[in-house]
PDB file of C-alpha atoms in Angstrom:
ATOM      1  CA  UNK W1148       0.000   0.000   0.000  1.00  0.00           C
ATOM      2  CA  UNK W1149       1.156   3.424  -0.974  1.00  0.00           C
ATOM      3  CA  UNK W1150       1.060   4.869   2.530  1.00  0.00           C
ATOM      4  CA  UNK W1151       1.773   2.180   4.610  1.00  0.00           C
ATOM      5  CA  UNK W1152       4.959   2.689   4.712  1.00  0.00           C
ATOM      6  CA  UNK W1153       7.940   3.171   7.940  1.00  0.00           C
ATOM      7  CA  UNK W1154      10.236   6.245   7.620  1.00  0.00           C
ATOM      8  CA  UNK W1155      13.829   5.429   6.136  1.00  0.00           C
ATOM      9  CA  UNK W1156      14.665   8.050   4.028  1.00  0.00           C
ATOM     10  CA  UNK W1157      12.548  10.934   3.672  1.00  0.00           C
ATOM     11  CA  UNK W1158       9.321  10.633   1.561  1.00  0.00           C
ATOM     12  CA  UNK W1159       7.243  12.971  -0.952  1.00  0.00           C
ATOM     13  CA  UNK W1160       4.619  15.182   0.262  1.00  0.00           C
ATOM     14  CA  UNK W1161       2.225  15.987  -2.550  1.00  0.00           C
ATOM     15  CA  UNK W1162       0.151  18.915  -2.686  1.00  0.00           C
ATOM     16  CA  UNK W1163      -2.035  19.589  -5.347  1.00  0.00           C
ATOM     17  CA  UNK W1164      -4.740  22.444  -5.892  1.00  0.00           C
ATOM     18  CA  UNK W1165      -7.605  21.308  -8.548  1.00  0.00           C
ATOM     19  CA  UNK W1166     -10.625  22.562  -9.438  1.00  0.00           C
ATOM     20  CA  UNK W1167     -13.638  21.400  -7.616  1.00  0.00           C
ATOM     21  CA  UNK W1168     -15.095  19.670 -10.303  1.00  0.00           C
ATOM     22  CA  UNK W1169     -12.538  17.263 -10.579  1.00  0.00           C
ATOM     23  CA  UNK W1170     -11.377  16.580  -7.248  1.00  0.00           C
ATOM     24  CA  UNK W1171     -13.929  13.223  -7.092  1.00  0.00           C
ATOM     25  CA  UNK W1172     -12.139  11.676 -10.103  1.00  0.00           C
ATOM     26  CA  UNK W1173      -8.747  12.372  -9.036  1.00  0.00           C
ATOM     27  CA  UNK W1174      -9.800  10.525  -5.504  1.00  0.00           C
ATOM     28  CA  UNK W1175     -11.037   7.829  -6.817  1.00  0.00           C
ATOM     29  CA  UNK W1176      -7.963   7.197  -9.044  1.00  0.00           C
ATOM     30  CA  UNK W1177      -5.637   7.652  -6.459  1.00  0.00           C
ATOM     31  CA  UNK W1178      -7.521   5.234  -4.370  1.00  0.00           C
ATOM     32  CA  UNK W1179      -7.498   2.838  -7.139  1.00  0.00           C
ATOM     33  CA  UNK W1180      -3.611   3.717  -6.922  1.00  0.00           C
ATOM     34  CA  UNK W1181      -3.405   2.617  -4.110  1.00  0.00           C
ATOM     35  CA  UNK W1182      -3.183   5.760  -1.933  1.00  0.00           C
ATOM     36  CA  UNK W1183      -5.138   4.385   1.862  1.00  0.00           C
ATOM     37  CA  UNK W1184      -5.234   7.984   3.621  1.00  0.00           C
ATOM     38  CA  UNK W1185      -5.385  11.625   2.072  1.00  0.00           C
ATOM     39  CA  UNK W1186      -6.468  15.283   3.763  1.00  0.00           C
ATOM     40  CA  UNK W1187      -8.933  17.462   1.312  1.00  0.00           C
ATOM     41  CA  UNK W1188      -9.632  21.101   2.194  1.00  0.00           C
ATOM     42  CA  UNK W1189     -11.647  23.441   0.326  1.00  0.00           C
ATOM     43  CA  UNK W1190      -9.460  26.762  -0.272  1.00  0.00           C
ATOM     44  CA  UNK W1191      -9.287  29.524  -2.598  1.00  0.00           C
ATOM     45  CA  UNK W1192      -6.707  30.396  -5.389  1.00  0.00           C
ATOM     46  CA  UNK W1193      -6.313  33.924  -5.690  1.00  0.00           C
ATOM     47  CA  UNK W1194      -5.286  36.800  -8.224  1.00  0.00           C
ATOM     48  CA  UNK W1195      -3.174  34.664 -11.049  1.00  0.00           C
ATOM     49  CA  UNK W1196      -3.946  31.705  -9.809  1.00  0.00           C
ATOM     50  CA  UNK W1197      -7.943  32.388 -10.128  1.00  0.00           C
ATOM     51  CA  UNK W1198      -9.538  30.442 -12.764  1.00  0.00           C
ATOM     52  CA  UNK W1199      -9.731  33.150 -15.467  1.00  0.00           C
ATOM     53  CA  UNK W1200     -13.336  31.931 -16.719  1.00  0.00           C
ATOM     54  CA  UNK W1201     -15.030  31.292 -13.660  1.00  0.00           C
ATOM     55  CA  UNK W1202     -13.892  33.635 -10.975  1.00  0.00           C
ATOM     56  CA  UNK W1203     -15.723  35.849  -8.195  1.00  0.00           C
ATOM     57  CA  UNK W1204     -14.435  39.081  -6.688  1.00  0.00           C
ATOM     58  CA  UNK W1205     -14.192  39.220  -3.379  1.00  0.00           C
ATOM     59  CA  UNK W1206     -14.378  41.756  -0.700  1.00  0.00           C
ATOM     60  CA  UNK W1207     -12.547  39.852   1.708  1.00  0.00           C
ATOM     61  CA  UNK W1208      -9.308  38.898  -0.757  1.00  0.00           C
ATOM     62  CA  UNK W1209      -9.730  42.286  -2.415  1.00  0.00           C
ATOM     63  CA  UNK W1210      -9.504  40.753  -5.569  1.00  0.00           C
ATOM     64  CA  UNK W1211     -10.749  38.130  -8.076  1.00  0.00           C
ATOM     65  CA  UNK W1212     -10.635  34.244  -6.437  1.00  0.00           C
ATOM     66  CA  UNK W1213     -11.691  30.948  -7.464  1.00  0.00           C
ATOM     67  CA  UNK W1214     -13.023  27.845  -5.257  1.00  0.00           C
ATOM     68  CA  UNK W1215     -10.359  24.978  -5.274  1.00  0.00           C
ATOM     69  CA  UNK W1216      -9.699  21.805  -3.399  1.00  0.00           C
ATOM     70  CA  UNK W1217      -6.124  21.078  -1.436  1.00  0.00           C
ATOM     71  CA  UNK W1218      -4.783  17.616  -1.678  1.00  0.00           C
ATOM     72  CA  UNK W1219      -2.011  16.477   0.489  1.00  0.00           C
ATOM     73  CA  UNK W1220      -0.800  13.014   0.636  1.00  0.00           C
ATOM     74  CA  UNK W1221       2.172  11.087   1.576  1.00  0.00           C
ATOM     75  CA  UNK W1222       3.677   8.628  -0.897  1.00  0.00           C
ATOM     76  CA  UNK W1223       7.377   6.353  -1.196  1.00  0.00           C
ATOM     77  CA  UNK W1224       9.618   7.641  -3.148  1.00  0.00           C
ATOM     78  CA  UNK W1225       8.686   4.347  -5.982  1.00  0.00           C
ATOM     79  CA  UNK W1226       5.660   6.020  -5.660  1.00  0.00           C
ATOM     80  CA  UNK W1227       5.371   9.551  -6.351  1.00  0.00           C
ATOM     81  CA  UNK W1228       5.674   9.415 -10.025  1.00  0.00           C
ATOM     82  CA  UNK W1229       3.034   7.303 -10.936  1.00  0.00           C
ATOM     83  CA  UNK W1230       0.917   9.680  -7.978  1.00  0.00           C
ATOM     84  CA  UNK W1231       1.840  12.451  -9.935  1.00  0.00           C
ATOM     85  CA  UNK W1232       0.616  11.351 -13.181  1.00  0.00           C
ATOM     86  CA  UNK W1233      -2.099  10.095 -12.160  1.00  0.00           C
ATOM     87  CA  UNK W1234      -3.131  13.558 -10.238  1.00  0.00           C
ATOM     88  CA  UNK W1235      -2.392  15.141 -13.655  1.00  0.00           C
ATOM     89  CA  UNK W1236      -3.868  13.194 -15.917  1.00  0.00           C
ATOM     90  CA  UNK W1237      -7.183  13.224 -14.103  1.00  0.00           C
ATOM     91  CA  UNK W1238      -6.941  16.720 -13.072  1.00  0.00           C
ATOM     92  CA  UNK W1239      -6.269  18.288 -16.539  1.00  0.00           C
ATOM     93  CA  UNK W1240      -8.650  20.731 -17.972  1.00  0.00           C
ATOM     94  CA  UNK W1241      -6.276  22.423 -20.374  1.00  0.00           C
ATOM     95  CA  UNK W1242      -7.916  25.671 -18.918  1.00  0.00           C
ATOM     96  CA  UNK W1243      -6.725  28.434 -16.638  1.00  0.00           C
ATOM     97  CA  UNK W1244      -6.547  27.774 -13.537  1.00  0.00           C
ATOM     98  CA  UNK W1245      -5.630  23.651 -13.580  1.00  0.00           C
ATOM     99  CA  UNK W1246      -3.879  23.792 -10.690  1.00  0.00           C
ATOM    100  CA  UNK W1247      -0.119  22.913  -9.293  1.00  0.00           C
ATOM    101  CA  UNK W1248       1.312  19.807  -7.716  1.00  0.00           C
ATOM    102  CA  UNK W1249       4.086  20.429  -5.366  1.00  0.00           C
ATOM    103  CA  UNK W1250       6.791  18.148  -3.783  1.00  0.00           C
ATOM    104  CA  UNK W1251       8.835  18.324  -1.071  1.00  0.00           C
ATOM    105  CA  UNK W1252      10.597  16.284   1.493  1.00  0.00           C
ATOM    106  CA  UNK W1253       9.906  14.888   4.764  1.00  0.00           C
ATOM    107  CA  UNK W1254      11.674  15.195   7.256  1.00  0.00           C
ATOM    108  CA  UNK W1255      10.122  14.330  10.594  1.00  0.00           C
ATOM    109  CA  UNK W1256       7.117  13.153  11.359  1.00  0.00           C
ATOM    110  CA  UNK W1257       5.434  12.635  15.193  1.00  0.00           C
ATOM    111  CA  UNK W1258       2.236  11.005  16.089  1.00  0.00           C
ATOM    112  CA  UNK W1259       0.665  12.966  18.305  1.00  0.00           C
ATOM    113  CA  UNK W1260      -1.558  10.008  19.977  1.00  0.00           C
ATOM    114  CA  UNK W1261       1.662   7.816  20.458  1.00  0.00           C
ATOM    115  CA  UNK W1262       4.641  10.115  20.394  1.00  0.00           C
ATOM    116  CA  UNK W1263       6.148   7.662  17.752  1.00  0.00           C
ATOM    117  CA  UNK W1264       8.395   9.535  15.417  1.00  0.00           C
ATOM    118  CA  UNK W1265       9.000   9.263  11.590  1.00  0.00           C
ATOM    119  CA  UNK W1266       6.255   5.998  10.855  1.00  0.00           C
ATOM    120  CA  UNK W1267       3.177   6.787   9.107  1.00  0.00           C
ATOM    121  CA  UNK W1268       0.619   3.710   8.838  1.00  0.00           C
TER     122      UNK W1268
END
């Protein structure tokens, strides 16, 4: 399983920003990927990053956002390519305001519950 993994080396973090519309497909296939345990947040892309067809302005941001969705997972190393491409494949629009995927590193990580340090199950 892609997440059941113990801490050797440090591992991929993957966040991606999609458009709401196709954050149920891009679940699903990363399920069917393999991936056991994801966070999704609603959030808001602002300014250049605002969908350029389907935008609101906003009082609050003081300029023109979109509605997004925040995916963050935790993958091996073996894994984060085929992740990747699967996040892009299903998430492609060819329009403004697609998204990003960004990697980085992992350090540490601590279970809060347990104490443990650098496992994730």
């Amino acid at each position: 399983m892609v997440n059941d993994v113990q801490f050797k080396f440090r591992k991929p973090l993957c966040f991606k920003y999609i458009r709401h519309d196709k954050a149920e497909i891009v679940i699903q296939k990363l399920e069917e990927a393999g991936v056991t345990g994801m966070t999704i947040l609603d959030a808001n892309a602002l300014a250049e990053w605002a969908d350029s067809k389907a935008f609101s302005f906003s009082i609050k941001y003081v300029q023109k956002y979109s509605s997004v969705v925040k995916i963050e997972l935790i993958c091996n190393d073996e894994n984060s390519d085929l992740l990747i491409n699967v996040i892009s494949k299903y998430g492609h629009t060819g329009k403004s305001g697609d998204g990003w995927i960004f990697v980085s590193d992992i350090e540490k990580s601590v279970r809060i519950k347990t104490g443990e340090i650098n496992t994730i199950k």
